[in-house]
Amino acid sequence: MIFTVAIDGPAAAGKGTISRAVAERFGFAHLDTGSLYRAVGVMGGDPVAAARGLTPDDLARDDLRSLVAGQAASRVAVIPEVRAALLEFQRRFARREGGAVLDGRDIGTVICPEAEVKLYVTASPEVRAHRRWLEVGGDEAMVLAEVRERDARDMGRADAPLRAAADAVLIDTSELGIEEAVRAACAVVAERLG
Ligand code: DC
């Protein structure tokens, strides 16, 4: 069975948690596409060469979740050649046998417009910054500034900007607990599976 769940949305909206839960519930493979951009971002040197030569070891680095890696990812993600180098791998993953969940910024719009389910997971910048701050600590106002800066870059870039696909189902997690958000996402997938 070929079945793709595309989950897009801004940083720290809950995409990762929802994606992992949906993948586990339905037995689908999961790809966190942000980790590809994070790995390219932290490698240094020429980002286009880094994207073309990415290996599984690069994706296993333990520094990929930091704020610095997130900012570096967002910066290399504006480069069309970097996005092009990562496109085929993501497309093949999306259409693999057995079902796949991909989370990112452009899954429902560019990587897999034919996805059987598209979700757009979002929350207010303040709520997202607070969640990220609970994870990383430091100065919460700075974390909020970082979230806003990343949103502006991800939504404003010319190539594959972050936006909801016209046929995406919106899940706003500002006032939803994670269990309710997962339930809502699973209900959409279950309905489409029939
Ligand atoms: O989801 P994340 O925070 O791990 O993503 C890090 C950055 O990578 C994000 O700010 C923009 C970029 N990204 C992207 O451009 N396209 C994707 N499909 C996933 C991430």
Tab-separated table of C-alpha atoms and ligand atoms in Angstrom:
chain	number	residue	atom	x	y	z
A	1	MET	CA	0.000	0.000	0.000
A	2	ILE	CA	1.237	3.477	-0.892
A	3	PHE	CA	-0.120	6.048	1.585
A	4	THR	CA	1.548	9.333	2.503
A	5	VAL	CA	0.758	11.532	5.496
A	6	ALA	CA	2.264	14.999	4.942
A	7	ILE	CA	2.585	17.075	8.114
A	8	ASP	CA	3.733	20.671	7.705
A	9	GLY	CA	3.928	23.642	10.024
A	10	PRO	CA	6.243	26.064	11.832
A	11	ALA	CA	8.912	25.196	14.406
A	12	ALA	CA	7.785	23.733	17.745
A	13	ALA	CA	4.113	23.419	16.793
A	14	GLY	CA	4.094	19.731	17.739
A	15	LYS	CA	4.671	18.211	14.277
A	16	GLY	CA	7.381	15.841	15.480
A	17	THR	CA	5.354	14.365	18.332
A	18	ILE	CA	2.237	14.047	16.192
A	19	SER	CA	4.185	12.490	13.304
A	20	ARG	CA	5.854	9.885	15.473
A	21	ALA	CA	2.541	8.978	17.120
A	22	VAL	CA	0.710	8.687	13.773
A	23	ALA	CA	3.520	6.542	12.326
A	24	GLU	CA	3.462	4.242	15.331
A	25	ARG	CA	-0.313	3.939	15.433
A	26	PHE	CA	-0.627	2.976	11.739
A	27	GLY	CA	2.708	1.151	11.352
A	28	PHE	CA	4.046	3.679	8.829
A	29	ALA	CA	7.677	4.737	8.390
A	30	HIS	CA	8.514	8.260	9.630
A	31	LEU	CA	10.909	10.859	8.234
A	32	ASP	CA	11.656	14.091	10.116
A	33	THR	CA	12.715	16.116	7.068
A	34	GLY	CA	13.978	18.990	9.248
A	35	SER	CA	16.827	16.701	10.330
A	36	LEU	CA	18.121	16.682	6.728
A	37	TYR	CA	18.380	20.493	6.719
A	38	ARG	CA	19.763	20.532	10.265
A	39	ALA	CA	22.508	18.061	9.287
A	40	VAL	CA	23.441	20.190	6.265
A	41	GLY	CA	23.358	23.334	8.404
A	42	VAL	CA	25.740	22.075	11.084
A	43	MET	CA	28.249	20.502	8.681
A	44	GLY	CA	29.836	23.798	7.686
A	45	GLY	CA	31.629	24.274	4.369
A	46	ASP	CA	29.654	24.306	1.122
A	47	PRO	CA	26.002	23.494	1.957
A	48	VAL	CA	25.216	22.314	-1.575
A	49	ALA	CA	28.075	19.771	-1.467
A	50	ALA	CA	26.976	18.760	2.064
A	51	ALA	CA	23.382	18.166	0.883
A	52	ARG	CA	24.541	16.124	-2.123
A	53	GLY	CA	26.803	13.964	0.051
A	54	LEU	CA	24.555	13.500	3.111
A	55	THR	CA	24.975	10.102	4.833
A	56	PRO	CA	22.981	8.281	7.550
A	57	ASP	CA	25.843	9.083	9.981
A	58	ASP	CA	25.291	12.811	9.415
A	59	LEU	CA	21.647	12.364	10.464
A	60	ALA	CA	22.665	10.563	13.669
A	61	ARG	CA	24.639	13.509	15.107
A	62	ASP	CA	23.532	14.399	18.617
A	63	ASP	CA	23.716	18.185	18.124
A	64	LEU	CA	20.912	18.426	15.551
A	65	ARG	CA	18.159	19.498	17.977
A	66	SER	CA	19.897	22.663	19.272
A	67	LEU	CA	18.649	26.217	18.550
A	68	VAL	CA	21.868	26.863	16.634
A	69	ALA	CA	21.243	23.854	14.394
A	70	GLY	CA	17.647	25.026	13.820
A	71	GLN	CA	18.803	28.470	12.702
A	72	ALA	CA	21.574	26.988	10.535
A	73	ALA	CA	19.000	24.648	8.945
A	74	SER	CA	16.624	27.512	8.196
A	75	ARG	CA	19.463	29.463	6.534
A	76	VAL	CA	20.663	26.642	4.243
A	77	ALA	CA	17.020	25.767	3.464
A	78	VAL	CA	16.634	28.961	1.380
A	79	ILE	CA	19.231	27.676	-1.141
A	80	PRO	CA	17.388	26.086	-4.103
A	81	GLU	CA	20.293	23.684	-4.901
A	82	VAL	CA	20.217	22.387	-1.314
A	83	ARG	CA	16.458	21.744	-1.558
A	84	ALA	CA	16.883	20.101	-4.974
A	85	ALA	CA	19.586	17.767	-3.615
A	86	LEU	CA	17.258	16.547	-0.836
A	87	LEU	CA	14.094	16.281	-2.946
A	88	GLU	CA	14.411	12.835	-4.555
A	89	PHE	CA	15.214	11.059	-1.297
A	90	GLN	CA	12.139	12.594	0.367
A	91	ARG	CA	9.887	11.753	-2.610
A	92	ARG	CA	11.008	8.125	-2.654
A	93	PHE	CA	10.500	7.897	1.111
A	94	ALA	CA	6.982	9.363	0.788
A	95	ARG	CA	5.893	6.811	-1.808
A	96	ARG	CA	7.580	3.770	-0.266
A	97	GLU	CA	5.558	0.598	0.181
A	98	GLY	CA	3.787	0.312	3.555
A	99	GLY	CA	2.902	3.955	4.248
A	100	ALA	CA	4.971	6.960	5.305
A	101	VAL	CA	4.641	10.031	7.494
A	102	LEU	CA	6.868	12.995	6.628
A	103	ASP	CA	6.982	16.186	8.645
A	104	GLY	CA	8.498	19.446	7.467
A	105	ARG	CA	7.575	22.705	5.754
A	106	ASP	CA	6.859	21.791	2.116
A	107	ILE	CA	5.738	18.160	2.216
A	108	GLY	CA	2.115	18.731	1.164
A	109	THR	CA	2.953	21.536	-1.265
A	110	VAL	CA	6.174	20.428	-3.027
A	111	ILE	CA	7.536	17.040	-1.939
A	112	CYS	CA	4.278	15.099	-2.118
A	113	PRO	CA	1.321	17.155	-3.408
A	114	GLU	CA	-0.457	13.826	-4.045
A	115	ALA	CA	-0.290	12.841	-0.339
A	116	GLU	CA	-3.411	10.995	0.816
A	117	VAL	CA	-3.514	13.067	4.031
A	118	LYS	CA	-2.179	16.586	4.549
A	119	LEU	CA	-2.097	18.190	7.968
A	120	TYR	CA	-0.979	21.710	8.834
A	121	VAL	CA	0.008	21.819	12.499
A	122	THR	CA	0.434	25.261	14.012
A	123	ALA	CA	0.265	27.250	17.274
A	124	SER	CA	0.857	30.864	18.302
A	125	PRO	CA	4.520	32.013	18.334
A	126	GLU	CA	4.289	32.575	22.119
A	127	VAL	CA	3.078	29.038	22.816
A	128	ARG	CA	5.705	27.536	20.501
A	129	ALA	CA	8.501	29.616	22.041
A	130	HIS	CA	7.415	28.588	25.533
A	131	ARG	CA	7.544	24.901	24.565
A	132	ARG	CA	10.962	25.289	22.956
A	133	TRP	CA	12.193	27.208	26.036
A	134	LEU	CA	11.086	24.340	28.321
A	135	GLU	CA	13.323	22.062	26.218
A	136	VAL	CA	16.384	24.245	25.803
A	137	GLY	CA	16.223	26.717	28.723
A	138	GLY	CA	17.979	30.104	28.581
A	139	ASP	CA	16.205	33.425	28.033
A	140	GLU	CA	12.577	32.915	26.954
A	141	ALA	CA	12.404	36.288	25.162
A	142	MET	CA	15.389	35.268	23.054
A	143	VAL	CA	13.769	31.948	22.228
A	144	LEU	CA	10.637	33.844	21.093
A	145	ALA	CA	12.766	36.136	18.911
A	146	GLU	CA	14.422	33.060	17.407
A	147	VAL	CA	11.041	31.454	16.677
A	148	ARG	CA	9.799	34.643	14.967
A	149	GLU	CA	13.003	34.990	12.945
A	150	ARG	CA	12.778	31.386	11.761
A	151	ASP	CA	9.068	31.744	10.873
A	152	ALA	CA	9.808	34.848	8.807
A	153	ARG	CA	12.630	33.129	6.917
A	154	ASP	CA	10.746	29.843	6.374
A	155	MET	CA	7.547	31.598	5.236
A	156	GLY	CA	9.258	34.334	3.236
A	157	ARG	CA	11.724	32.384	1.105
A	158	ALA	CA	11.150	32.197	-2.643
A	159	ASP	CA	11.660	28.430	-3.021
A	160	ALA	CA	9.089	26.161	-1.314
A	161	PRO	CA	8.015	28.617	1.435
A	162	LEU	CA	6.123	27.293	4.448
A	163	ARG	CA	2.398	27.504	3.827
A	164	ALA	CA	-0.596	25.235	4.259
A	165	ALA	CA	-1.626	23.271	1.162
A	166	ALA	CA	-5.124	24.270	0.013
A	167	ASP	CA	-6.414	20.784	0.928
A	168	ALA	CA	-4.618	20.495	4.296
A	169	VAL	CA	-6.530	19.917	7.539
A	170	LEU	CA	-5.533	22.541	10.120
A	171	ILE	CA	-4.636	21.468	13.673
A	172	ASP	CA	-3.965	24.399	16.002
A	173	THR	CA	-2.177	23.096	19.091
A	174	SER	CA	-2.157	26.448	20.970
A	175	GLU	CA	-4.861	25.196	23.290
A	176	LEU	CA	-4.808	21.469	22.588
A	177	GLY	CA	-2.984	18.980	24.766
A	178	ILE	CA	-0.665	16.675	22.886
A	179	GLU	CA	-2.992	13.711	23.337
A	180	GLU	CA	-5.928	15.613	21.835
A	181	ALA	CA	-3.754	16.775	18.923
A	182	VAL	CA	-2.592	13.203	18.254
A	183	ARG	CA	-6.194	11.993	18.444
A	184	ALA	CA	-7.300	14.626	15.928
A	185	ALA	CA	-4.484	13.701	13.528
A	186	CYS	CA	-5.145	9.956	13.837
A	187	ALA	CA	-8.868	10.516	13.201
A	188	VAL	CA	-8.116	12.230	9.874
A	189	VAL	CA	-5.800	9.385	8.810
A	190	ALA	CA	-8.236	6.659	9.929
A	191	GLU	CA	-11.084	8.287	8.011
A	192	ARG	CA	-9.023	8.491	4.817
A	193	LEU	CA	-7.894	4.888	5.179
A	194	GLY	CA	-11.602	3.974	5.387
B	1	DC	O1	11.364	21.146	11.590
B	1	DC	P1	12.738	21.687	12.039
B	1	DC	O2	12.653	22.734	13.087
B	1	DC	O3	13.655	20.571	12.391
B	1	DC	O4	13.356	22.382	10.712
B	1	DC	C1	14.573	23.078	10.728
B	1	DC	C2	14.620	24.025	9.535
B	1	DC	O5	14.777	23.275	8.329
B	1	DC	C3	13.390	24.878	9.320
B	1	DC	O6	13.487	26.115	10.024
B	1	DC	C4	13.362	25.086	7.818
B	1	DC	C5	14.049	23.884	7.266
B	1	DC	N1	13.113	22.897	6.693
B	1	DC	C6	12.659	23.116	5.421
B	1	DC	O7	12.977	24.144	4.832
B	1	DC	N2	11.863	22.205	4.808
B	1	DC	C7	11.486	21.084	5.438
B	1	DC	N3	10.708	20.185	4.807
B	1	DC	C8	11.925	20.851	6.777
B	1	DC	C9	12.726	21.792	7.379
